[in-house]
PDB file of C-alpha atoms and ligand atoms in Angstrom:
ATOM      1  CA  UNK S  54       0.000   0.000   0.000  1.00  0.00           C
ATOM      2  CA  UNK S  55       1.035   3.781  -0.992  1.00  0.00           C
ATOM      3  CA  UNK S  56       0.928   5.882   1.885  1.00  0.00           C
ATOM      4  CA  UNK S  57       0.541   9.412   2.341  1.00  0.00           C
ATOM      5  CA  UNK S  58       1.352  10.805   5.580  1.00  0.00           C
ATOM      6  CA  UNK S  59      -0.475  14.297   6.387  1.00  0.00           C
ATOM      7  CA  UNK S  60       1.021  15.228   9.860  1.00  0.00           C
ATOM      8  CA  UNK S  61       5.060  14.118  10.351  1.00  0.00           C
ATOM      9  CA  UNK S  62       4.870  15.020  14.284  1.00  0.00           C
ATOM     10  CA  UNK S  63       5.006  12.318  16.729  1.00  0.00           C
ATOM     11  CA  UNK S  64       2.115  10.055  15.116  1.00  0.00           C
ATOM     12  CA  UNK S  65       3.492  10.282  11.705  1.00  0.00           C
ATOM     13  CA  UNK S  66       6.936   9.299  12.455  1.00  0.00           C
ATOM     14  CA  UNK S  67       5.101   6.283  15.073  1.00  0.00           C
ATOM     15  CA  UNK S  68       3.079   5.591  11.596  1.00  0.00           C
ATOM     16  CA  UNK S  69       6.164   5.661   9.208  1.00  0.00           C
ATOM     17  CA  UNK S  70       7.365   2.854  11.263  1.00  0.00           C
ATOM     18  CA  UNK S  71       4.779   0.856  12.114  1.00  0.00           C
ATOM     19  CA  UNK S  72       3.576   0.907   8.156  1.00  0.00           C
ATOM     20  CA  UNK S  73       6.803   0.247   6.783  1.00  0.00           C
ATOM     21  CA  UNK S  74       7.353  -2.846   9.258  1.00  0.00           C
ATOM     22  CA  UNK S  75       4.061  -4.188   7.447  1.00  0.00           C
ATOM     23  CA  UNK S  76       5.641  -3.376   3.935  1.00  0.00           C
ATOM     24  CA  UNK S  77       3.848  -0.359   3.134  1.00  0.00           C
ATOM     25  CA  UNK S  78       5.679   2.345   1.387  1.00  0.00           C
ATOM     26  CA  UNK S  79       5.282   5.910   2.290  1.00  0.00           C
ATOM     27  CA  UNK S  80       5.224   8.096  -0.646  1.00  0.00           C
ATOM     28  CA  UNK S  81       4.173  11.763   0.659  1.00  0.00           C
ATOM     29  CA  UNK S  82       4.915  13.352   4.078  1.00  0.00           C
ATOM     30  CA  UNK S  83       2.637  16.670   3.885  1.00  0.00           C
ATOM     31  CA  UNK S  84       3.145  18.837   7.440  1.00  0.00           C
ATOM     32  CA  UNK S  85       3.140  22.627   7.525  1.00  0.00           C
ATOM     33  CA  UNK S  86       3.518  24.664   4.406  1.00  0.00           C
ATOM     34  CA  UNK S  87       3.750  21.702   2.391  1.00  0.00           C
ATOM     35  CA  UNK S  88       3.779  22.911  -1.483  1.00  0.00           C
ATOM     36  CA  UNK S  89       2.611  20.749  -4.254  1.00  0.00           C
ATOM     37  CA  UNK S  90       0.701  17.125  -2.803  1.00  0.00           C
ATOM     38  CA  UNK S  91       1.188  14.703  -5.550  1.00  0.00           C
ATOM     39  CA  UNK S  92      -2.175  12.521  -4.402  1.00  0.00           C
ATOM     40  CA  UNK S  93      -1.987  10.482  -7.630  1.00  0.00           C
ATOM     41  CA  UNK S  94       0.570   8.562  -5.471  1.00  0.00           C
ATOM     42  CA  UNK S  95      -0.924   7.762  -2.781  1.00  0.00           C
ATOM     43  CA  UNK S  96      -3.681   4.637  -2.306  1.00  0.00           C
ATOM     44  CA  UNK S  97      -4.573   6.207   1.245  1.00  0.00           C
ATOM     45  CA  UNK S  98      -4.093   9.030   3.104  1.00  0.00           C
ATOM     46  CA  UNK S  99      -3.240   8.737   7.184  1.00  0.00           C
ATOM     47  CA  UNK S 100      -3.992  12.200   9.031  1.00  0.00           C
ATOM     48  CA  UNK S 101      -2.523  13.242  12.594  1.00  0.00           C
ATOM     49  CA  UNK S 102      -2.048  16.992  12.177  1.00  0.00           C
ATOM     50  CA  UNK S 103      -3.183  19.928  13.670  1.00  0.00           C
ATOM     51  CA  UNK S 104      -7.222  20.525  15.126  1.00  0.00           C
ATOM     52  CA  UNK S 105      -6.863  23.955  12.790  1.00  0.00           C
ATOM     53  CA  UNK S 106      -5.215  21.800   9.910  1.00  0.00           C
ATOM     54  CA  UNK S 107      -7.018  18.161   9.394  1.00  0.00           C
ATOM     55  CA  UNK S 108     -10.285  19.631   7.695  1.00  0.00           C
ATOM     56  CA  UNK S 109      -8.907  21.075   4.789  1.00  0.00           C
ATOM     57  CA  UNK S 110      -6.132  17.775   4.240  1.00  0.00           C
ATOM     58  CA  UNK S 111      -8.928  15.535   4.638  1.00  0.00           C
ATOM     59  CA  UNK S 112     -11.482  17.208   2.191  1.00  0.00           C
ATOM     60  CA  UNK S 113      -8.563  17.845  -0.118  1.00  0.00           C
ATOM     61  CA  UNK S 114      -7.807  13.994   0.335  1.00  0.00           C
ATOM     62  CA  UNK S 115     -11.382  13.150  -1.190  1.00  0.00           C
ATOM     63  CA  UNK S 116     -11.590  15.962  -3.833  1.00  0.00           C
ATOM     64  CA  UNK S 117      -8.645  13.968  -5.372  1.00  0.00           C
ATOM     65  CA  UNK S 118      -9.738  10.348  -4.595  1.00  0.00           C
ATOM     66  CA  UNK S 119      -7.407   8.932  -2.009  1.00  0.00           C
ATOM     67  CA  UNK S 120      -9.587   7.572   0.935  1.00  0.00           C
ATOM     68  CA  UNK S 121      -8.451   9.024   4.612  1.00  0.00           C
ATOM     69  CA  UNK S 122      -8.226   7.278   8.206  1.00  0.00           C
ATOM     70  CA  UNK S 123      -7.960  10.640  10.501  1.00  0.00           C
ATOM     71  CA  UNK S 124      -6.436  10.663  13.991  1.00  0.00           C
ATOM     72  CA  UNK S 125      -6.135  14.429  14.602  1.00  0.00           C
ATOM     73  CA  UNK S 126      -8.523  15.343  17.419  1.00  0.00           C
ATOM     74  CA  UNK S 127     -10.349  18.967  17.712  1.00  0.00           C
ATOM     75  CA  UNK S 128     -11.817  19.594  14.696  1.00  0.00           C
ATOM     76  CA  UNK S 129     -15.650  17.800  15.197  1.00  0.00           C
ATOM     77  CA  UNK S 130     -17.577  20.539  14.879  1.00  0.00           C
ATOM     78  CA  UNK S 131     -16.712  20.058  10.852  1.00  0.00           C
ATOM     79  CA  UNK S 132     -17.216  16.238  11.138  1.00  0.00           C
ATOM     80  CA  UNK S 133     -20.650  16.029   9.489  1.00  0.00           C
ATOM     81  CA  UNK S 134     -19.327  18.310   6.510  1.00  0.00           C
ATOM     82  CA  UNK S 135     -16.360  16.343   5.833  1.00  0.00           C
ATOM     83  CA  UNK S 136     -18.927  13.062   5.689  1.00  0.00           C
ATOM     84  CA  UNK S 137     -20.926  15.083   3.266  1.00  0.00           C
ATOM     85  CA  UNK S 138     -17.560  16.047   0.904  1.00  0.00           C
ATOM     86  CA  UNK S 139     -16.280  12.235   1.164  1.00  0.00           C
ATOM     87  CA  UNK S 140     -20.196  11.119   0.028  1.00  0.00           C
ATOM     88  CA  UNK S 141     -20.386  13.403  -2.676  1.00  0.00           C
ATOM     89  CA  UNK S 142     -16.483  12.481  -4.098  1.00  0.00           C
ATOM     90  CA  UNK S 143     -17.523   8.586  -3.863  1.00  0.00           C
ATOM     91  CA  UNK S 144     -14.373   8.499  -1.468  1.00  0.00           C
ATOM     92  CA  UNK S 145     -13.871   6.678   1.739  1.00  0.00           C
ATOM     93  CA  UNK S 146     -13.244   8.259   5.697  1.00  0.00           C
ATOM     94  CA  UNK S 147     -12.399   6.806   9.144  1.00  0.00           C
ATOM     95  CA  UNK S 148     -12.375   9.330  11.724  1.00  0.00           C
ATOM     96  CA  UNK S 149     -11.585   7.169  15.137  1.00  0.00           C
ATOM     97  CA  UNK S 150     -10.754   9.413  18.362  1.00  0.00           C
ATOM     98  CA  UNK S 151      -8.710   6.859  19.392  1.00  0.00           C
ATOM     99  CA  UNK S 152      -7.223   4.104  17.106  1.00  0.00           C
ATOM    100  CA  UNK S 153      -6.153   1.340  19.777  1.00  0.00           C
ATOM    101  CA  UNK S 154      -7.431  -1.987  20.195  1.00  0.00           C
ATOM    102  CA  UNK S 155      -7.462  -1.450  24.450  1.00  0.00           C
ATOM    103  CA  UNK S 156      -9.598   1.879  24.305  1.00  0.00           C
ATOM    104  CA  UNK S 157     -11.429   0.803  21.503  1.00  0.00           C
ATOM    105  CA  UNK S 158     -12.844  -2.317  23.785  1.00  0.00           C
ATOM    106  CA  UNK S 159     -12.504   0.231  26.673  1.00  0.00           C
ATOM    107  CA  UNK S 160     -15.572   2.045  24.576  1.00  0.00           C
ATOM    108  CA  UNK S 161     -17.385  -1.247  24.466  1.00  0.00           C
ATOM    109  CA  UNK S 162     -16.866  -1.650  28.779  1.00  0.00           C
ATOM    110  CA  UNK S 163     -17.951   2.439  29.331  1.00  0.00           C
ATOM    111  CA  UNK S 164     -21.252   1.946  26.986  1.00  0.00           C
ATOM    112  CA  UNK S 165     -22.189  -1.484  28.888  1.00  0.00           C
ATOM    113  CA  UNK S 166     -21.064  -0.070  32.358  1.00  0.00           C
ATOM    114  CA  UNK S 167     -23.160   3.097  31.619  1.00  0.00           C
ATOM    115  CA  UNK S 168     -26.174   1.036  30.935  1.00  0.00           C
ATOM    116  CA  UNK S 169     -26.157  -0.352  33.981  1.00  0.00           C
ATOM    117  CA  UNK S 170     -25.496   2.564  35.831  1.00  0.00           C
ATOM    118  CA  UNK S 171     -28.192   4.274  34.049  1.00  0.00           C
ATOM    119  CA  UNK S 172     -30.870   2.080  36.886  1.00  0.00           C
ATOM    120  CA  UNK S 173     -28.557   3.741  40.574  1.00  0.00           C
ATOM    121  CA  UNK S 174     -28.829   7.209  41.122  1.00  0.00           C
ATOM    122  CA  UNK S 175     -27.258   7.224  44.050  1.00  0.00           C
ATOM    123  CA  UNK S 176     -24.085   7.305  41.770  1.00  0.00           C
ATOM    124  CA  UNK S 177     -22.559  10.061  39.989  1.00  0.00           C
ATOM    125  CA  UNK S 178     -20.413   9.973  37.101  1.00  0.00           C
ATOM    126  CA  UNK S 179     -17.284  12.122  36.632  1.00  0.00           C
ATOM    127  CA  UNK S 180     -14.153  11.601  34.383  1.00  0.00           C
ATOM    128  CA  UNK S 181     -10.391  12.074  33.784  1.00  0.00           C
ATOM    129  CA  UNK S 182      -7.907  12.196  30.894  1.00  0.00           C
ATOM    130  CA  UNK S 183      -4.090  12.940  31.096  1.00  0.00           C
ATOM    131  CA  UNK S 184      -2.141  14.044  28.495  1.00  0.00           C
ATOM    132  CA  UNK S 185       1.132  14.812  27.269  1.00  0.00           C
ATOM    133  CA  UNK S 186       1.670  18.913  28.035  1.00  0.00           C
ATOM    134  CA  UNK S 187       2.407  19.257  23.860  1.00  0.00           C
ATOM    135  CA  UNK S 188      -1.338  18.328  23.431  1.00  0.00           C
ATOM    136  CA  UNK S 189      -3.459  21.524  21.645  1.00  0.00           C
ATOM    137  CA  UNK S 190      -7.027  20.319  22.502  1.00  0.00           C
ATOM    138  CA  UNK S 191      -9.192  19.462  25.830  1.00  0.00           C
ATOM    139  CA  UNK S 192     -10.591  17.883  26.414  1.00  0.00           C
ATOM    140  CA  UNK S 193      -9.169  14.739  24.401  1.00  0.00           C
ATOM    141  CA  UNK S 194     -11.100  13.052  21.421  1.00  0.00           C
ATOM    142  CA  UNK S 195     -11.029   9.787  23.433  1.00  0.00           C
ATOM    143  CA  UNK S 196     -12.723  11.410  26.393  1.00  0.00           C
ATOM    144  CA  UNK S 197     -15.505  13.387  24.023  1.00  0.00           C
ATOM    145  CA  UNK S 198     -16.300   9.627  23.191  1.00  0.00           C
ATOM    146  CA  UNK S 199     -16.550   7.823  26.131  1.00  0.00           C
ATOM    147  CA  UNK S 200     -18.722  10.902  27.364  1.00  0.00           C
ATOM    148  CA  UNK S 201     -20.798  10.289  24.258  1.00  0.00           C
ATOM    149  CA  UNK S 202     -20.962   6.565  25.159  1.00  0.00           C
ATOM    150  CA  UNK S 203     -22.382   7.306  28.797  1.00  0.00           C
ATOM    151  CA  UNK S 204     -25.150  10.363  27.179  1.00  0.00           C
ATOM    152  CA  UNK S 205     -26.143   7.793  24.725  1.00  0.00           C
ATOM    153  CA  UNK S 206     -26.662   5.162  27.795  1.00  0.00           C
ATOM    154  CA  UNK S 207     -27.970   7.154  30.432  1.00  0.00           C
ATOM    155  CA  UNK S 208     -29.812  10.286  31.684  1.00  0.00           C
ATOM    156  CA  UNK S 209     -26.948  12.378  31.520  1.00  0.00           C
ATOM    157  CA  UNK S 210     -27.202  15.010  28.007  1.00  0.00           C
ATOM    158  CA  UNK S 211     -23.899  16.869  28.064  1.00  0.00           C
ATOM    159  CA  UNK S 212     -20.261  16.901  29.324  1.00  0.00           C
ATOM    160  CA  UNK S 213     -18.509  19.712  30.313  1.00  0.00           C
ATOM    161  CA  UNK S 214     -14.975  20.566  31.468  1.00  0.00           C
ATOM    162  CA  UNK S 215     -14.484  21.609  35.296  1.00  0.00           C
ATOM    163  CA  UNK S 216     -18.293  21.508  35.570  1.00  0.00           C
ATOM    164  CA  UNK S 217     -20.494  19.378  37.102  1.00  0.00           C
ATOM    165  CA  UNK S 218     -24.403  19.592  37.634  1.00  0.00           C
ATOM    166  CA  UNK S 219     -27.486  16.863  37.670  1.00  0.00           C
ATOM    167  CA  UNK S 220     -27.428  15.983  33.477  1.00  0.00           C
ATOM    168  CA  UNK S 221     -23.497  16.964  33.288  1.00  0.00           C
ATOM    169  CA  UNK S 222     -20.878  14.653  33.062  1.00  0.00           C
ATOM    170  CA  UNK S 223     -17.852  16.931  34.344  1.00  0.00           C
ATOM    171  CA  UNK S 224     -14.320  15.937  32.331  1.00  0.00           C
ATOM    172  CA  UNK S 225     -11.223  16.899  34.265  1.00  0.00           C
ATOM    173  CA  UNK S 226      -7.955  17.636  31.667  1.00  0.00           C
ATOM    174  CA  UNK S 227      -4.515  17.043  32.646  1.00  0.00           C
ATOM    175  CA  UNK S 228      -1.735  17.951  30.885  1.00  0.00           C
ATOM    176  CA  UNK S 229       1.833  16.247  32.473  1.00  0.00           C
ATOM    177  CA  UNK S 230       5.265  15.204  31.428  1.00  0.00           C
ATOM    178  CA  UNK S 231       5.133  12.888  28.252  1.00  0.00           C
ATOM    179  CA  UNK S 232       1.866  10.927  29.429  1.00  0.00           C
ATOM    180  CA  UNK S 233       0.684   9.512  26.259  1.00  0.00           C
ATOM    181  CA  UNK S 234      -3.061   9.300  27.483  1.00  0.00           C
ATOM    182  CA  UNK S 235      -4.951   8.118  30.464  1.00  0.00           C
ATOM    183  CA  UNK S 236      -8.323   7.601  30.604  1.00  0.00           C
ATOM    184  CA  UNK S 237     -10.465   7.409  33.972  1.00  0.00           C
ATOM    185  CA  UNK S 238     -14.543   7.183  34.140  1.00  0.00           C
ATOM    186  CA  UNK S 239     -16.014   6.875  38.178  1.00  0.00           C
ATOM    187  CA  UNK S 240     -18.912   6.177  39.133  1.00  0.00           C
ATOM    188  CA  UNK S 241     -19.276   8.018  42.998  1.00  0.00           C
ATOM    189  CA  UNK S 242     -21.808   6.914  46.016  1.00  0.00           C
ATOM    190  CA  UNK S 243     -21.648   7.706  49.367  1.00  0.00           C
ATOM    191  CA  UNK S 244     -20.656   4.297  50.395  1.00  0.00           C
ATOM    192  CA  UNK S 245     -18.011   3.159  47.332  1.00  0.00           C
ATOM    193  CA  UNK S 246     -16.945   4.235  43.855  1.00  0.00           C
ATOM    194  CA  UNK S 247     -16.325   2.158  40.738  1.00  0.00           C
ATOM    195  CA  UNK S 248     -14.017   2.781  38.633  1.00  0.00           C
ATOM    196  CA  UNK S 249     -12.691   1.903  35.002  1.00  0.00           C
ATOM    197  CA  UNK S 250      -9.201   3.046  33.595  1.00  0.00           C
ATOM    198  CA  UNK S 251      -7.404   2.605  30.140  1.00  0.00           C
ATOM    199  CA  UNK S 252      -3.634   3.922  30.421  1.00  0.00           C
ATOM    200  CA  UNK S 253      -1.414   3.664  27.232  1.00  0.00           C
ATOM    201  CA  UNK S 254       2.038   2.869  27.592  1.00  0.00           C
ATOM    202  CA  UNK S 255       3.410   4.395  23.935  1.00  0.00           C
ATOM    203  CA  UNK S 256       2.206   5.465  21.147  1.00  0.00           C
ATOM    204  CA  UNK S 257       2.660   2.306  18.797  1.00  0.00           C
ATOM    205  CA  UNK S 258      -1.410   0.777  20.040  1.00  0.00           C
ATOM    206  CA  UNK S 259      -2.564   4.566  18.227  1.00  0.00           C
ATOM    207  CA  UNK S 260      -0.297   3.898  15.540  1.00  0.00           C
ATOM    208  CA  UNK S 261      -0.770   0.207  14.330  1.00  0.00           C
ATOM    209  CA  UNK S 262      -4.468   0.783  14.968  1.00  0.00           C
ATOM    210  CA  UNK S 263      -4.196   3.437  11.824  1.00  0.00           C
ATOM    211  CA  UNK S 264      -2.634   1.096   9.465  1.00  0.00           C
ATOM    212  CA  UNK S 265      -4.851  -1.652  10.253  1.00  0.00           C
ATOM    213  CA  UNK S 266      -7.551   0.450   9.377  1.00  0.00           C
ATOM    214  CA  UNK S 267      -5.690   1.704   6.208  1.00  0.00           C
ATOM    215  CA  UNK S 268      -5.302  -1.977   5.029  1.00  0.00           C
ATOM    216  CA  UNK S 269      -8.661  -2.571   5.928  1.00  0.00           C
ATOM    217  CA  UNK S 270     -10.469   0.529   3.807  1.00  0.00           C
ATOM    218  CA  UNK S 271      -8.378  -0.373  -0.068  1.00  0.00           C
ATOM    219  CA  UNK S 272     -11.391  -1.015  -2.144  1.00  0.00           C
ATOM    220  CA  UNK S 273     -14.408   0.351   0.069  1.00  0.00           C
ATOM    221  CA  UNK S 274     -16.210   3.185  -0.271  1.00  0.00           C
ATOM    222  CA  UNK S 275     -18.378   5.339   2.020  1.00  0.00           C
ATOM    223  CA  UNK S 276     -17.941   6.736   5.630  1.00  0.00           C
ATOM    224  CA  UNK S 277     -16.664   3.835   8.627  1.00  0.00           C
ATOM    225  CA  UNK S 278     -15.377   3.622  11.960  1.00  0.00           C
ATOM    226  CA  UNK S 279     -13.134   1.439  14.338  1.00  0.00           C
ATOM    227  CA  UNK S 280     -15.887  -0.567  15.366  1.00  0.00           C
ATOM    228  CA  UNK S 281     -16.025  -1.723  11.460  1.00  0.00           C
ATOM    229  CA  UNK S 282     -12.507  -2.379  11.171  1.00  0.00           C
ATOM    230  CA  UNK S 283     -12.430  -4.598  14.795  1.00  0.00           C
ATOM    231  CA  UNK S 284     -15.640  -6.250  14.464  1.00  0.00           C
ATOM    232  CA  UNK S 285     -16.470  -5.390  17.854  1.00  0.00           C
ATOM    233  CA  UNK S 286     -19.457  -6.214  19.660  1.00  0.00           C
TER     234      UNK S 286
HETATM  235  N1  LIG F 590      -6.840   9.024  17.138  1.00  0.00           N
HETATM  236  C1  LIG F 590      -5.757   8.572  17.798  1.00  0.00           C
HETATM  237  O1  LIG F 590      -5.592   7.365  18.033  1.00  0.00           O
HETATM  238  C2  LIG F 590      -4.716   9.561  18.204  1.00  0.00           C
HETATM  239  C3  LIG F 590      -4.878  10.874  17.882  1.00  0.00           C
HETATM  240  N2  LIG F 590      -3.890  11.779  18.128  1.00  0.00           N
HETATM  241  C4  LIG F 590      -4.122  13.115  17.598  1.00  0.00           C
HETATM  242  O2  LIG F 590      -3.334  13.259  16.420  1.00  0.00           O
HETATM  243  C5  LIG F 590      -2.934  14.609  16.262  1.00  0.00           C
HETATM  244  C6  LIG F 590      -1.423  14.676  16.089  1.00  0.00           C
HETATM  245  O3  LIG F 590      -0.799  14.222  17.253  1.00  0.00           O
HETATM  246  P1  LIG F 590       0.802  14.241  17.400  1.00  0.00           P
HETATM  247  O4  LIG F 590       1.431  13.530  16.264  1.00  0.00           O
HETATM  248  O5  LIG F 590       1.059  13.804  18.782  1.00  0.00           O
HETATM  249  O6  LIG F 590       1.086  15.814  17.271  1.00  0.00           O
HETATM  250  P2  LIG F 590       2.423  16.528  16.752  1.00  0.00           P
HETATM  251  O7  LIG F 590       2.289  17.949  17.177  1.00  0.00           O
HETATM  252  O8  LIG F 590       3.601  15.750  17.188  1.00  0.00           O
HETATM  253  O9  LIG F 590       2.299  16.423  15.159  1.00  0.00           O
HETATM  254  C7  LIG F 590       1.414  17.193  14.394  1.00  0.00           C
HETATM  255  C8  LIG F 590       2.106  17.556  13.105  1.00  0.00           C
HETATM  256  O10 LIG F 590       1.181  18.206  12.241  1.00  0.00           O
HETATM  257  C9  LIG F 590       1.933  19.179  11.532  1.00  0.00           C
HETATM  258  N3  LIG F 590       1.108  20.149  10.826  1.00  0.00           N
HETATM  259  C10 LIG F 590       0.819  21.430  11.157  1.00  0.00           C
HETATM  260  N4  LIG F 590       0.072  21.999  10.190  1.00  0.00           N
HETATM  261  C11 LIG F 590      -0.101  21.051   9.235  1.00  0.00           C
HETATM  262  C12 LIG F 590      -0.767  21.035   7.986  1.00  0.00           C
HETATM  263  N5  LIG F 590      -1.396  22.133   7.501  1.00  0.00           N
HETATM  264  N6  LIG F 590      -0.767  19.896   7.263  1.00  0.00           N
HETATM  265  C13 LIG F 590      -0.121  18.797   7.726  1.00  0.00           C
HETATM  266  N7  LIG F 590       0.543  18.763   8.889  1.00  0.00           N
HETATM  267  C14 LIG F 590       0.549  19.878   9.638  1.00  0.00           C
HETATM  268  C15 LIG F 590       2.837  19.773  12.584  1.00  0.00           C
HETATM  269  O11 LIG F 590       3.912  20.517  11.987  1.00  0.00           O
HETATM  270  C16 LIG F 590       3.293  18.521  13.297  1.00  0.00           C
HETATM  271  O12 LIG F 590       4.458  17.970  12.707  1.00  0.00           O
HETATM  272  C17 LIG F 590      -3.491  15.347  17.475  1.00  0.00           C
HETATM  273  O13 LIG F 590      -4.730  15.928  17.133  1.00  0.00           O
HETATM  274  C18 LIG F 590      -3.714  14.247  18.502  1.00  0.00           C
HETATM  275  O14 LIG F 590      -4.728  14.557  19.416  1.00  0.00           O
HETATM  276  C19 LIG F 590      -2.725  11.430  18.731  1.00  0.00           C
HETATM  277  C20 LIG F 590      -2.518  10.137  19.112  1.00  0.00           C
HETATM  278  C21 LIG F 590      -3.506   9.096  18.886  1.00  0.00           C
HETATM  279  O1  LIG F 591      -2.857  14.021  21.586  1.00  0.00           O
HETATM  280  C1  LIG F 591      -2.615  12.853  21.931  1.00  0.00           C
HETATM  281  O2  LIG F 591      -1.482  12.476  22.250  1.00  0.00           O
HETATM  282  C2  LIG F 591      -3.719  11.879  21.926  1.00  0.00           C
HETATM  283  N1  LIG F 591      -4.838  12.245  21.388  1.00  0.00           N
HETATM  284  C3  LIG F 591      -6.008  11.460  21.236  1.00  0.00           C
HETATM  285  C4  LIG F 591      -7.163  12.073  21.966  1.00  0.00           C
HETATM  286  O3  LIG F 591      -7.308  13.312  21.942  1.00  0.00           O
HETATM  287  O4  LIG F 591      -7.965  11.340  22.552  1.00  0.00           O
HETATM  288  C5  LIG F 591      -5.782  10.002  21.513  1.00  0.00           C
HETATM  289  C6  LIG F 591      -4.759   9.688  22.556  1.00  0.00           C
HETATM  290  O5  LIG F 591      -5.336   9.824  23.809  1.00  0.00           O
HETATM  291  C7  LIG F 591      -3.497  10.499  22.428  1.00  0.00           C
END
């Protein structure tokens, strides 16, 4: 597989690695200011850039036919339009917050957990992420997900950083060291707490989840996610 790499920071090298060690080839590395992006080389485009930078690579991506697997976190609220520009190209998008197998079944444990939760209201939810102090957004795309994955279980309808209240899920951000992302979700009584944790160690879980989805997307076309690519539940 041709790759082109759009982002050469700490994921893109990670990626570079990872793909090559599964005999892909990497034939573009766009970052900032990158001048002419020869697309016709690449089979599929693998995005971890900037929040201000991923919308225009992506849609760029699809204008000139090369399917995209996006990491970069922090640029939602153009989500649903970049679905729209890969529909109407006939091209083919994975967005995943978080690309590892572990958080990726860690989404699977926070929906069920949150189900069952849903029925004790003597428990209230809150939730942690730590991060690396280099990282531009909070709070992370993984913990925008799993707060998703409680709203979509529960009564709760909204998270909101530093904030709590009866229908908020409050999200406490981090930022420490080289931590390359910890994810905490409690559940809080007045007699006990329960809770569920997903630490990563490195970076290569992020990474190898991106090429798998790569490999996985050659030939398809429309709009997917990691729960496609892993089969999960
Ligand atoms: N979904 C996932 O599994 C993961 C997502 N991420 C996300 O990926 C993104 C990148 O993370 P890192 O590699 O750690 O950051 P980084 O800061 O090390 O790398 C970002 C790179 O993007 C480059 N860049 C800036 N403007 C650009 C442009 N217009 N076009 C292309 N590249 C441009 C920067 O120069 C830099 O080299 C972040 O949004 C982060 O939250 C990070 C790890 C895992
Ligand atoms: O910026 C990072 O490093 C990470 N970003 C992603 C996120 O925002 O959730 C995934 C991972 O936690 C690392």
């Amino acid at each position: 597989m041709r790759i082109g790499l759009f982002g050469y920071g700490k994921m893109g090298r990670m990626i570079a690695e990872i793909a090559q060690s599964r005999g892909h080839k990497i034939v573009a590395k766009v970052d900032v200011d990158a001048a002419d992006i020869d697309y016709a080389s690449m089979d599929v485009a693998i995005d971890f850039s900037t929040p201000d930078s991923a919308f225009d690579n992506i849609t760029g991506c699809f204008e000139n036919g090369v399917p995209v697997i996006c990491g970069t976190t922090g640029w939602l609220n153009q989500y649903n339009e970049a679905v729209e520009r890969c529909n109407k190209n006939k091209s083919a998008f994975i967005y995943a917050s978080n690309f590892s197998l572990g958080v990726n079944i860690f989404f699977e444990l926070n929906a069920h957990l949150a189900k069952m939760m849903s029925k004790l209201e003597q428990y209230k939810v809150s939730m942690e992420e730590i991060h690396h102090t280099q990282k531009l957004d909070a709070p992370s795309g993984t913990a925008i997900t799993l707060a998703e994955g409680i709203i979509n279980n529960t009564a709760y309808t909204e998270w909101q950083l530093e904030k709590s209240g009866d229908k908020i899920i409050p999200i406490t951000s981090k930022r420490e060291g080289m931590v390359p992302g910890t994810h905490s979700i409690c559940y809080e009584s007045n007699v006990d707490s329960i809770e569920i944790k997903h630490t990563a160690h490195n970076r290569e879980g992020f990474a190898l989840g991106a090429v798998i989805a790569a490999e996985w997307i050659q030939g398809k076309t429309g709009v997917f996610s990691m729960k496609d690519v892993l089969n999960l539940s």
